Short mmCIF file of C-alpha atoms and ligand atoms in Angstrom, two decimals:
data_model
loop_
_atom_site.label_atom_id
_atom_site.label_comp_id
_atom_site.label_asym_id
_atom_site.label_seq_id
_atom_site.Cartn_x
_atom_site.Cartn_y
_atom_site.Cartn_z
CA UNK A 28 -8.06 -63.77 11.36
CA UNK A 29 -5.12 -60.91 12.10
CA UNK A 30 -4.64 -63.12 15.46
CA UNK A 31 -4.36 -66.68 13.15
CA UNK A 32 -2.23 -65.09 11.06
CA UNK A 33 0.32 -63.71 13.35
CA UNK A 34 0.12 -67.01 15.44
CA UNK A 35 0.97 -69.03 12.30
CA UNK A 36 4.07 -66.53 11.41
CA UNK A 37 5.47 -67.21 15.54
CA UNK A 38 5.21 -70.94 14.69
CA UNK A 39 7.03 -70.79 11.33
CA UNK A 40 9.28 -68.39 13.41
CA UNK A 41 10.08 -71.01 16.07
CA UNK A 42 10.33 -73.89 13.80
CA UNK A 43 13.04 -71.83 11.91
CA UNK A 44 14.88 -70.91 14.99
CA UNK A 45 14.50 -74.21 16.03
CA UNK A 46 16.23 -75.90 13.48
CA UNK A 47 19.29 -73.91 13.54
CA UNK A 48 20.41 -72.73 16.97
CA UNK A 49 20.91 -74.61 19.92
CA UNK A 50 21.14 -71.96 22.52
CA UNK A 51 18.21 -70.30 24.11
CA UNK A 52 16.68 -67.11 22.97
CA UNK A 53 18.36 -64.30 24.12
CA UNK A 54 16.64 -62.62 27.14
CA UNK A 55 14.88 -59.78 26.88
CA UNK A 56 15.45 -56.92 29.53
CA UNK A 57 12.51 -55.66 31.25
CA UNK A 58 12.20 -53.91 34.51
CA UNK A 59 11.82 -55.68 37.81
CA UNK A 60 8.05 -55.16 38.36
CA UNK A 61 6.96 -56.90 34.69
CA UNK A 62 7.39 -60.25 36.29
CA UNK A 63 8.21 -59.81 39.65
CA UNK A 64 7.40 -58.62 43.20
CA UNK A 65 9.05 -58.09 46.82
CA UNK A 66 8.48 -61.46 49.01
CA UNK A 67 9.75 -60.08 52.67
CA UNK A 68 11.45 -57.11 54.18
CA UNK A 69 10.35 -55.22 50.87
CA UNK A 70 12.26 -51.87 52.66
CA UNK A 71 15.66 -53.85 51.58
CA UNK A 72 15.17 -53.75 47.92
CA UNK A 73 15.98 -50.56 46.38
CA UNK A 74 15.06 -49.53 42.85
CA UNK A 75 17.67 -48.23 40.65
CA UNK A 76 17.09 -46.61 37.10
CA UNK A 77 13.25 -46.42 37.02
CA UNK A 78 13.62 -50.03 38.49
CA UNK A 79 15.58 -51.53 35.76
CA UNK A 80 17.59 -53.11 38.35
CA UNK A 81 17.41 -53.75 41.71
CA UNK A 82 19.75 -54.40 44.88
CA UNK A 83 19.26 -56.48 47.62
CA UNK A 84 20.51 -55.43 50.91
CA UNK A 85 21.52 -57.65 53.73
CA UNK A 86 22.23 -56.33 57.48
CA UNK A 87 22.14 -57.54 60.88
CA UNK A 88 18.41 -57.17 61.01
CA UNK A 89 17.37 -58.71 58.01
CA UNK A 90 18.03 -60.23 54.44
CA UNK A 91 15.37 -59.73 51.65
CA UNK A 92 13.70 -61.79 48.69
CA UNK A 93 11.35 -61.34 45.65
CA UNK A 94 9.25 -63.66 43.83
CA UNK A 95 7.85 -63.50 40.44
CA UNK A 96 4.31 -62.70 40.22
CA UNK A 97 3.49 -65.74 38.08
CA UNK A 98 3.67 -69.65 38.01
CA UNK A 99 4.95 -71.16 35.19
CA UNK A 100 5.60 -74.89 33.35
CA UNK A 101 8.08 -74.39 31.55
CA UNK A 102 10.09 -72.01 29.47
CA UNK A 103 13.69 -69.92 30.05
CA UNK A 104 14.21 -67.83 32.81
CA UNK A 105 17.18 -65.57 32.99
CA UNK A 106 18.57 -63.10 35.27
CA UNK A 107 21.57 -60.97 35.40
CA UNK A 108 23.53 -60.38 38.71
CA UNK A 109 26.43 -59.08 40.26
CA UNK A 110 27.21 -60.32 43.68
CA UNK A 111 28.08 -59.09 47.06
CA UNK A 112 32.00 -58.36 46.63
CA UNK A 113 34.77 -57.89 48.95
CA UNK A 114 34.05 -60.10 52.45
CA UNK A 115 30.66 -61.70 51.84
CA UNK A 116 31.45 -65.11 53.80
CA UNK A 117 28.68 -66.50 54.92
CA UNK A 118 26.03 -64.36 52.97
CA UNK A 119 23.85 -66.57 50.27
CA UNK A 120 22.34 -64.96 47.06
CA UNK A 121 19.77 -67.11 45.30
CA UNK A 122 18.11 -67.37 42.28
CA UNK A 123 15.48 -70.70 41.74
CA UNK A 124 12.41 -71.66 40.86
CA UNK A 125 10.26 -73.82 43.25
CA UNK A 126 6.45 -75.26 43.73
CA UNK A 127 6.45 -74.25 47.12
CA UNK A 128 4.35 -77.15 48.63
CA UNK A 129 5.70 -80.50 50.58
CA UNK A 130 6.49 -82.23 47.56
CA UNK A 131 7.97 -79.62 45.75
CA UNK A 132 10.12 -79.64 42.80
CA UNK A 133 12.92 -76.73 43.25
CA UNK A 134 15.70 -75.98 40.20
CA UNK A 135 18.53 -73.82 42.60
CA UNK A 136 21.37 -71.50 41.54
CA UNK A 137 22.38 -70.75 45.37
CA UNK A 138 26.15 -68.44 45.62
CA UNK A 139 27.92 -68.80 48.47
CA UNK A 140 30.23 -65.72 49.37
CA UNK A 141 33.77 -66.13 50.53
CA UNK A 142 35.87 -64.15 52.21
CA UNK A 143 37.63 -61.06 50.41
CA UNK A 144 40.12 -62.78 47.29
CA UNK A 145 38.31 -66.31 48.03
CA UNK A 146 36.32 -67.73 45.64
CA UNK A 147 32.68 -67.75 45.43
CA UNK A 148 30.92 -71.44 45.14
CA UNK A 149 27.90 -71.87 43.09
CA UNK A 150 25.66 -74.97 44.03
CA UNK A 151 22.89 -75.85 42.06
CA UNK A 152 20.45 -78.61 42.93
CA UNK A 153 17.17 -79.95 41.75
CA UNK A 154 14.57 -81.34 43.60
CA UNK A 155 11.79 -83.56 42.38
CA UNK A 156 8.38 -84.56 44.20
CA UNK A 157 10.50 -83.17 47.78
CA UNK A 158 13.64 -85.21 47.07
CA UNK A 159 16.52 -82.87 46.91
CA UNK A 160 20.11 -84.02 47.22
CA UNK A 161 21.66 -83.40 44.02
CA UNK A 162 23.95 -81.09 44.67
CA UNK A 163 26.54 -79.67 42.16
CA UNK A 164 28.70 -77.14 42.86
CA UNK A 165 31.64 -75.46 41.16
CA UNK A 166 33.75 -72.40 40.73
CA UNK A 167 33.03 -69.77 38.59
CA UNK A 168 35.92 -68.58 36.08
CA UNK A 169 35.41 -65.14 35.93
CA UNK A 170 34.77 -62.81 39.86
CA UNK A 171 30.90 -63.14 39.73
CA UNK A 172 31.11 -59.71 41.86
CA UNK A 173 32.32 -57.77 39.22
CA UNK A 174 30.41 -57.53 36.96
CA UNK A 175 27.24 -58.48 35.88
CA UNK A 176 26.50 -61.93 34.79
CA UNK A 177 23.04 -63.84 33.44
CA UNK A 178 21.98 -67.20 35.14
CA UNK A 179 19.42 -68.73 32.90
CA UNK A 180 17.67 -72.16 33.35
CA UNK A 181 16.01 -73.75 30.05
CA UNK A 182 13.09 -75.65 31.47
CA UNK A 183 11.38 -78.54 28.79
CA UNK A 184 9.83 -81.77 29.38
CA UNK A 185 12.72 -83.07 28.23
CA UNK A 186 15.32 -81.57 30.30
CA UNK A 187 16.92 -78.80 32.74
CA UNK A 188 19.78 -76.79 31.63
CA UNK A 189 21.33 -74.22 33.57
CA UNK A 190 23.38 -72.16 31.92
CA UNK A 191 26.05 -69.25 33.32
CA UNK A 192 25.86 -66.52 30.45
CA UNK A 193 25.92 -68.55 27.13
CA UNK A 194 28.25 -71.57 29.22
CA UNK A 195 26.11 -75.02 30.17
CA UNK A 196 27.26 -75.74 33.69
CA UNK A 197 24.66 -78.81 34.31
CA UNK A 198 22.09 -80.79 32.43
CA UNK A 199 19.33 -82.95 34.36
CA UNK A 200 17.54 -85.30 31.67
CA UNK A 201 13.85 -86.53 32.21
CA UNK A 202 14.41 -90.07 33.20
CA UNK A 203 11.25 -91.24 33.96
CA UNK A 204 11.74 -94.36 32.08
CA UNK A 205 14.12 -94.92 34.86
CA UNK A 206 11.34 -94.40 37.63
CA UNK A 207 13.17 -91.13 38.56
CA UNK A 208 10.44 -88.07 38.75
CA UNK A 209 10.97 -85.31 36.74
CA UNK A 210 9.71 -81.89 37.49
CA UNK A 211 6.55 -81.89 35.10
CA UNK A 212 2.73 -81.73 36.53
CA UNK A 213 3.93 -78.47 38.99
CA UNK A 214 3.56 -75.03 37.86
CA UNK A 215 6.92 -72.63 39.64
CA UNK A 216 7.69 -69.84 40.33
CA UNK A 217 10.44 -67.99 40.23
CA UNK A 218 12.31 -66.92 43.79
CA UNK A 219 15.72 -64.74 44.67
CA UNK A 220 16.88 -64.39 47.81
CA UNK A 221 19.53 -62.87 49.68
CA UNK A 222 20.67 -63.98 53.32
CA UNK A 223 22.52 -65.10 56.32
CA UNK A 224 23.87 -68.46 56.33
CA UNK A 225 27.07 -68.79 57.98
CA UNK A 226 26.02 -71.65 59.71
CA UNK A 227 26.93 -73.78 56.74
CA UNK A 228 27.99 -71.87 53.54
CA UNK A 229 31.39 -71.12 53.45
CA UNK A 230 33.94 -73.58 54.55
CA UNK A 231 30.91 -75.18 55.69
CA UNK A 232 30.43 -72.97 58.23
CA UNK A 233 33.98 -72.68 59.60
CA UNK A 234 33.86 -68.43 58.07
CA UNK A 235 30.69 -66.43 59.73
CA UNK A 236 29.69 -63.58 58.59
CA UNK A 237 31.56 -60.79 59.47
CA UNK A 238 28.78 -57.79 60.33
CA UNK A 239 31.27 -54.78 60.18
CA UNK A 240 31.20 -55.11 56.28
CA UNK A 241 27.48 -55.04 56.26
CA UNK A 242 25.34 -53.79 54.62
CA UNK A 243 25.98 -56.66 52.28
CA UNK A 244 24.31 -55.72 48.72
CA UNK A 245 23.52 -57.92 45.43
CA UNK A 246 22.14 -56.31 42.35
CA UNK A 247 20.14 -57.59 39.71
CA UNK A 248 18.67 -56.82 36.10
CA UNK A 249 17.51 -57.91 33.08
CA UNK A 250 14.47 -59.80 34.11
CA UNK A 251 13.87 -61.51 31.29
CA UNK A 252 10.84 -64.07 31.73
CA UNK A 253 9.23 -66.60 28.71
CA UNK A 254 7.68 -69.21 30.24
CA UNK A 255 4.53 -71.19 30.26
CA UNK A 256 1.86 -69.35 32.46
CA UNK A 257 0.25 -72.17 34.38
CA UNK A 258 -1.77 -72.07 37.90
CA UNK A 259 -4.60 -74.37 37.35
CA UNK A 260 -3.98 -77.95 36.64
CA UNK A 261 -5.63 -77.41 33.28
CA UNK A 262 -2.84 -74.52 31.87
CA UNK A 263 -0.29 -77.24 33.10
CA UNK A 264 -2.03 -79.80 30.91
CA UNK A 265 -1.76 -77.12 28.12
CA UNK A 266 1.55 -76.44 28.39
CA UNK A 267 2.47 -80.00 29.27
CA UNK A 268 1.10 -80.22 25.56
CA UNK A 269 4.17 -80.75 23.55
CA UNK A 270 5.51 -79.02 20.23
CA UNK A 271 3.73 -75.97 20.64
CA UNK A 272 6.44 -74.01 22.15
CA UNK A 273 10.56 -72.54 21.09
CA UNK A 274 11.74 -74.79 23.75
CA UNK A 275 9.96 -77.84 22.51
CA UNK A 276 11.86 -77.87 19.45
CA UNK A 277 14.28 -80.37 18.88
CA UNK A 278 17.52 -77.91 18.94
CA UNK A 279 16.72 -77.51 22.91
CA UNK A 280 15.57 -81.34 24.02
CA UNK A 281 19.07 -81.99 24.13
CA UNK A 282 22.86 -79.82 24.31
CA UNK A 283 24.67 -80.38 21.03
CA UNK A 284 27.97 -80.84 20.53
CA UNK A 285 29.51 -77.90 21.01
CA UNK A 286 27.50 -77.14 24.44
CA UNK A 287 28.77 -80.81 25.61
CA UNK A 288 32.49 -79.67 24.82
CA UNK A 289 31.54 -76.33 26.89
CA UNK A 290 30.02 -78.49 29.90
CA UNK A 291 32.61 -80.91 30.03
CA UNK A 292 35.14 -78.16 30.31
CA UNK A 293 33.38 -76.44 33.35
CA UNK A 294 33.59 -80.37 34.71
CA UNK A 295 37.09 -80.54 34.14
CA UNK A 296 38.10 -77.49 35.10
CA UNK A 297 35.97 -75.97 37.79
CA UNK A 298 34.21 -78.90 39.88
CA UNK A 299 34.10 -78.34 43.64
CA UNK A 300 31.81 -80.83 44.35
CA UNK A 301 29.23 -83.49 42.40
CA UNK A 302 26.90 -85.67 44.14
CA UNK A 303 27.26 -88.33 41.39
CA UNK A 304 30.67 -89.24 42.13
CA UNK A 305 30.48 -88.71 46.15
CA UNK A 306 30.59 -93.16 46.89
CA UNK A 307 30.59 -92.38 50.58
CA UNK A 308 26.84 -90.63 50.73
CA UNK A 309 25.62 -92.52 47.64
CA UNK A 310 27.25 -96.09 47.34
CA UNK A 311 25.03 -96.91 44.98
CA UNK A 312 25.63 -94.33 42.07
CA UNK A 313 22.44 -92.02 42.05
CA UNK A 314 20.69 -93.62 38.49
CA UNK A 315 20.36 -90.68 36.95
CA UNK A 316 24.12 -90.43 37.24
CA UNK A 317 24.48 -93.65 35.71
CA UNK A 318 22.66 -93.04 32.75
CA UNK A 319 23.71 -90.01 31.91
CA UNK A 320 27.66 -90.12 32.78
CA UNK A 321 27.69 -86.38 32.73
CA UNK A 322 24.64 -84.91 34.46
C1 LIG B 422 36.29 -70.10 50.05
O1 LIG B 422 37.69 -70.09 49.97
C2 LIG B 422 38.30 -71.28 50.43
C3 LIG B 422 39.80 -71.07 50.39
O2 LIG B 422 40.22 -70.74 49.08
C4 LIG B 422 37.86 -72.45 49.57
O3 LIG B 422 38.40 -73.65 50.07
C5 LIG B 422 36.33 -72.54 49.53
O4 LIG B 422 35.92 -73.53 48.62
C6 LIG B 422 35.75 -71.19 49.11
N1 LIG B 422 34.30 -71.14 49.01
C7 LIG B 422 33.41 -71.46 49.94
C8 LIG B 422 32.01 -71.15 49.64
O5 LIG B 422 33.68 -71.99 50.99
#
């Protein structure tokens, strides 16, 4: 009865936030091992403050990664990060969420380092049913390895947002009424990684990594997690069961105005690079792209 009650009170909770305010919750900060684990090379993650936060550590012999220790469909996912500063061309910091099979859907924050006063790049792609391709990427307008930072991505059956700190930088809409799969019927999990890839990261691979600087570190905190916790095709039907949840409210099925405004200036102002508008790769414009002028 307690349990009833208190379930009914989060509902009416949601539905109020739900009506008024667009943005995501705000994240909750928890320490590292509440959602997540080590992946590889679990001797290059060092625990800082009880394991609050955590940096990565890159050198010649190895980079690192951790994975969160659930799957999930679903939810908002945020972390806060402060990259590898001074010359970190060619090193790659990551932050996604993937299925990890052949088909696998993938939602990317990937930041590629530059060389000391350069600008970092972040690319983000998304990946339904193996099919990739979407790449995005633009500059940051603040130095990403000064501070830290949150990366967040609002996942809903109705769309994926990723947002730097409060700022939408990209929207993908569900557009399965145009044929086009949307990441849906596979529980993810969450991944970081940091790493070597001078072969193609910055300048496209014209800047390698220059080793003297190493070790190369990226720290991270606040590992806020609120997802749907799905392994078993059955939770996925649950949480594929719509209106139960914050983030199936209709405040977060779409950006409102004033998060349009914010996306369209990070368009105008800070685009490297968007698949939707490369003719040369995609002479037929991508339909997602068509729909939805600005995705
Ligand atoms: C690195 O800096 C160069 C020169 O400013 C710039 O063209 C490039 O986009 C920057 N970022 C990457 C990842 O190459």
């Amino acid at each position: 009865m307690v349990g009833k009650l208190i379930f009914l009170g989060l509902v009416f909770i949601n539905l109020g936030l739900g009506v008024h305010c667009a943005a995501p919750r705000r994240p909750v900060d928890v320490p590292f091992s509440t959602n997540y684990v080590p992946t590889w090379a679990s001797d290059h993650i060092k625990y800082i403050n009880g394991g609050r936060s955590v940096d990565l550590v890159l050198d010649r012999n190895t980079g690192t990664g951790f994975q969160s220790k659930n799957s999930y469909q679903f939810g908002h996912f945020s972390m806060r990060m402060k990259l590898v500063g001074g010359d970190s061309a060619g090193v790659v910091t990551a932050f996604y969420l993937s299925s990890n099979n052949a088909e696998h859907d993938e939602i990317d924050f990937e930041f590629l380092g530059n060389r000391t006063g350069q600008p970092y790049i972040l690319q983000t792609n998304v990946f339904t049913g193996g099919q990739g391709n979407r790449e995005q990427r633009i500059y940051l307008w603040f130095d990403p390895t000064k501070g830290f930072h949150s990366y967040s991505v609002l996942w809903n059956m109705y769309c994926i947002v990723f947002f730097v700190d409060d700022v939408p930088i990209r929207i993908f809409k569900n557009s399965k009424d145009l044929g086009l799969r949307f990441p849906f019927n596979q529980p993810m999990k969450l991944y970081s990684s940091l790493w070597n890839a001078d072969d193609w990261a910055t300048r496209g691979g014209l800047e390698k990594t220059d080793w003297s600087k190493a070790p190369f570190i990226a720290s991270y905190t606040s590992f806020h997690v609120d997802g749907c916790m799905a392994s078993t095709s059955q939770e996925v039907q649950v949480c594929n069961t719509v209106g139960k949840r914050w983030w199936d409210q209709k405040a977060f099925q779409d950006l409102d105005a004033e998060q349009y405004r914010r996306l369209r200036w990070v368009r105008q102002k800070y685009t490297v690079y968007n698949y939707c508008y490369d003719k040369a790769r995609y002479p037929t414009v991508p339909i997602e792209c068509a729909k939805y002028r600005d995705i």
